[in-house]
Amino acid sequence: LTTTPRDAYVPIADGGNNQKDKLTHAGIYGVEASIHTLENLYGIKTNYYVRLNFTSFLKLVDLLGGIDVYNDKEFTAANGKHYAAGDIHLDSEQALGFVRERYALSGGDNDRGKNQEKVIAAIIKKLTSTSALKNYNAIISGLQDSVQTNMSIETMMNLINTQLETGG
């Protein structure tokens, strides 16, 4: 995983005509423009994406029964939630506060990006666990109306079956 600050000044692909602007503004031109902008920036090809909004993020974390992350620095977020240092379990609301907070962190947006990476890694770890893989139908049905992706259900099922065959 890597984090690119949302305010990074980069050439915006597609509708942005490769004019430099904040990375976050690529989204004005759609998901494809954001993907192409990052592909151009890093010289990579992105095969698939998953786009979540706050509602779908909350649903996903709830469907997974929460997530576990290591928090480097104790802080209290603007929403009043306190996050102790060390290994912590986050429910959906706590996870959302954890990934959104930047003002209470000494590194600001950079620390927020690191926290976002931790949460994404924790979600991936949970999603690829045998217990989650065996309940993928419930996860997919719970999210299908609120998540945007270019990955077909068939491709997802093939990846799930491969993961299960190799022991999760």
Short mmCIF file of C-alpha atoms in Angstrom, two decimals:
data_model
loop_
_atom_site.label_atom_id
_atom_site.label_comp_id
_atom_site.label_asym_id
_atom_site.label_seq_id
_atom_site.Cartn_x
_atom_site.Cartn_y
_atom_site.Cartn_z
CA LEU A 1 0.00 0.00 0.00
CA THR A 2 1.02 3.55 -0.57
CA THR A 3 -0.52 6.90 0.22
CA THR A 4 -0.53 9.88 -2.08
CA PRO A 5 -1.54 13.08 -0.29
CA ARG A 6 -4.82 14.41 -1.61
CA ASP A 7 -3.24 17.84 -2.04
CA ALA A 8 -0.32 16.52 -4.13
CA TYR A 9 0.08 18.77 -7.17
CA VAL A 10 0.01 16.40 -10.16
CA PRO A 11 -0.98 16.35 -13.85
CA ILE A 12 -4.67 15.38 -13.94
CA ALA A 13 -5.42 12.80 -16.66
CA ASP A 14 -8.37 12.57 -19.02
CA GLY A 15 -10.75 15.54 -18.55
CA GLY A 16 -8.03 17.43 -16.70
CA ASN A 17 -5.96 17.54 -19.92
CA ASN A 18 -2.80 16.77 -17.91
CA GLN A 19 -2.91 20.23 -16.33
CA LYS A 20 -1.40 20.26 -12.84
CA ASP A 21 -3.84 20.46 -9.95
CA LYS A 22 -4.49 18.85 -6.58
CA LEU A 23 -4.89 15.08 -6.85
CA THR A 24 -8.25 15.28 -5.09
CA HIS A 25 -9.58 17.33 -8.04
CA ALA A 26 -9.08 14.37 -10.42
CA GLY A 27 -12.28 12.95 -8.93
CA ILE A 28 -14.25 15.77 -10.57
CA TYR A 29 -13.64 13.96 -13.86
CA GLY A 30 -14.65 10.55 -12.47
CA VAL A 31 -13.03 7.42 -11.09
CA GLU A 32 -11.24 6.67 -14.36
CA ALA A 33 -9.50 10.07 -14.30
CA SER A 34 -8.34 9.45 -10.73
CA ILE A 35 -7.03 6.00 -11.68
CA HIS A 36 -5.28 7.26 -14.83
CA THR A 37 -3.74 10.15 -12.88
CA LEU A 38 -2.24 7.75 -10.33
CA GLU A 39 -1.16 5.28 -13.05
CA ASN A 40 0.69 8.10 -14.82
CA LEU A 41 2.22 9.37 -11.58
CA TYR A 42 3.59 5.97 -10.54
CA GLY A 43 4.10 4.36 -13.96
CA ILE A 44 1.85 1.41 -13.08
CA LYS A 45 -1.30 -0.25 -14.40
CA THR A 46 -4.31 -0.59 -12.11
CA ASN A 47 -6.47 -3.57 -12.98
CA TYR A 48 -9.23 -3.10 -10.43
CA TYR A 49 -10.57 -0.51 -8.05
CA VAL A 50 -13.11 -0.39 -5.25
CA ARG A 51 -14.71 2.91 -4.34
CA LEU A 52 -16.41 3.33 -0.97
CA ASN A 53 -18.28 6.25 0.49
CA PHE A 54 -18.66 6.77 4.25
CA THR A 55 -21.87 4.71 4.37
CA SER A 56 -20.35 1.73 2.53
CA PHE A 57 -17.19 1.97 4.67
CA LEU A 58 -19.32 1.75 7.83
CA LYS A 59 -21.29 -1.20 6.39
CA LEU A 60 -18.10 -3.05 5.42
CA VAL A 61 -16.48 -2.70 8.83
CA ASP A 62 -19.76 -3.77 10.49
CA LEU A 63 -20.04 -6.83 8.21
CA LEU A 64 -16.49 -7.79 9.22
CA GLY A 65 -17.26 -7.45 12.92
CA GLY A 66 -14.82 -4.58 13.30
CA ILE A 67 -11.09 -4.48 12.59
CA ASP A 68 -7.85 -4.60 14.57
CA VAL A 69 -5.06 -2.08 14.02
CA TYR A 70 -1.91 -0.93 15.78
CA ASN A 71 -2.11 2.76 16.71
CA ASP A 72 1.32 4.42 17.01
CA LYS A 73 0.15 7.55 18.80
CA GLU A 74 -2.58 8.07 21.35
CA PHE A 75 -5.00 10.83 20.32
CA THR A 76 -8.50 12.17 20.76
CA ALA A 77 -10.23 12.96 17.48
CA ALA A 78 -12.37 16.00 16.72
CA ASN A 79 -15.45 13.77 17.09
CA GLY A 80 -14.47 13.20 20.75
CA LYS A 81 -13.45 9.56 20.27
CA HIS A 82 -10.26 8.57 22.09
CA TYR A 83 -7.74 6.22 20.46
CA ALA A 84 -5.22 4.59 22.80
CA ALA A 85 -1.73 3.72 21.58
CA GLY A 86 -1.09 0.05 20.84
CA ASP A 87 -3.29 -2.71 19.47
CA ILE A 88 -6.90 -1.54 19.26
CA HIS A 89 -10.17 -3.00 17.99
CA LEU A 90 -12.33 -0.56 16.04
CA ASP A 91 -16.04 -0.77 15.29
CA SER A 92 -17.29 1.02 12.18
CA GLU A 93 -17.77 4.47 13.76
CA GLN A 94 -14.39 4.28 15.50
CA ALA A 95 -12.71 3.17 12.26
CA LEU A 96 -14.24 6.08 10.36
CA GLY A 97 -13.03 8.55 12.98
CA PHE A 98 -9.58 6.93 12.92
CA VAL A 99 -9.17 7.33 9.14
CA ARG A 100 -10.61 10.84 8.98
CA GLU A 101 -8.67 12.52 11.80
CA ARG A 102 -5.72 14.73 10.93
CA TYR A 103 -5.85 17.74 13.24
CA ALA A 104 -5.11 15.78 16.44
CA LEU A 105 -2.08 14.11 14.81
CA SER A 106 1.35 15.74 14.87
CA GLY A 107 1.97 14.73 11.24
CA GLY A 108 -1.43 16.02 10.09
CA ASP A 109 -2.47 14.65 6.71
CA ASN A 110 0.63 12.41 6.49
CA ASP A 111 -0.31 10.64 9.73
CA ARG A 112 -3.90 10.39 8.54
CA GLY A 113 -2.64 8.66 5.39
CA LYS A 114 -0.67 6.19 7.52
CA ASN A 115 -3.80 5.46 9.58
CA GLN A 116 -5.79 4.95 6.37
CA GLU A 117 -3.18 2.43 5.19
CA LYS A 118 -3.47 0.56 8.51
CA VAL A 119 -7.25 0.36 8.20
CA ILE A 120 -7.12 -0.76 4.56
CA ALA A 121 -4.57 -3.46 5.48
CA ALA A 122 -6.79 -4.59 8.39
CA ILE A 123 -9.84 -4.77 6.10
CA ILE A 124 -7.90 -6.78 3.50
CA LYS A 125 -6.61 -9.12 6.21
CA LYS A 126 -10.16 -9.68 7.47
CA LEU A 127 -11.60 -10.07 3.95
CA THR A 128 -9.01 -12.71 3.05
CA SER A 129 -9.49 -14.72 6.23
CA THR A 130 -11.12 -18.13 5.89
CA SER A 131 -14.11 -17.08 8.00
CA ALA A 132 -14.82 -14.03 5.80
CA LEU A 133 -14.26 -15.99 2.60
CA LYS A 134 -16.80 -18.59 3.69
CA ASN A 135 -19.34 -15.80 4.28
CA TYR A 136 -18.60 -13.78 1.17
CA ASN A 137 -22.19 -14.00 -0.10
CA ALA A 138 -23.38 -12.05 2.95
CA ILE A 139 -20.59 -9.50 2.54
CA ILE A 140 -21.23 -9.00 -1.19
CA SER A 141 -25.02 -8.75 -0.74
CA GLY A 142 -24.58 -6.32 2.13
CA LEU A 143 -22.41 -4.02 0.03
CA GLN A 144 -23.55 -4.46 -3.56
CA ASP A 145 -25.72 -1.33 -3.62
CA SER A 146 -23.18 0.97 -2.00
CA VAL A 147 -19.79 0.03 -3.46
CA GLN A 148 -18.47 0.91 -6.91
CA THR A 149 -15.95 -1.44 -8.56
CA ASN A 150 -14.84 -2.53 -12.00
CA MET A 151 -14.28 -6.12 -10.80
CA SER A 152 -16.95 -8.56 -11.93
CA ILE A 153 -18.66 -10.90 -9.48
CA GLU A 154 -17.17 -13.79 -11.48
CA THR A 155 -13.62 -12.46 -10.95
CA MET A 156 -14.34 -11.93 -7.25
CA MET A 157 -15.63 -15.48 -6.89
CA ASN A 158 -12.59 -16.89 -8.73
CA LEU A 159 -10.26 -15.00 -6.37
CA ILE A 160 -12.26 -16.18 -3.35
CA ASN A 161 -12.16 -19.81 -4.49
CA THR A 162 -8.42 -19.60 -5.17
CA GLN A 163 -7.85 -18.14 -1.71
CA LEU A 164 -9.95 -20.88 -0.09
CA GLU A 165 -8.13 -23.61 -2.04
CA THR A 166 -4.78 -22.30 -0.81
CA GLY A 167 -5.90 -22.18 2.81
CA GLY A 168 -7.18 -18.61 3.19
#
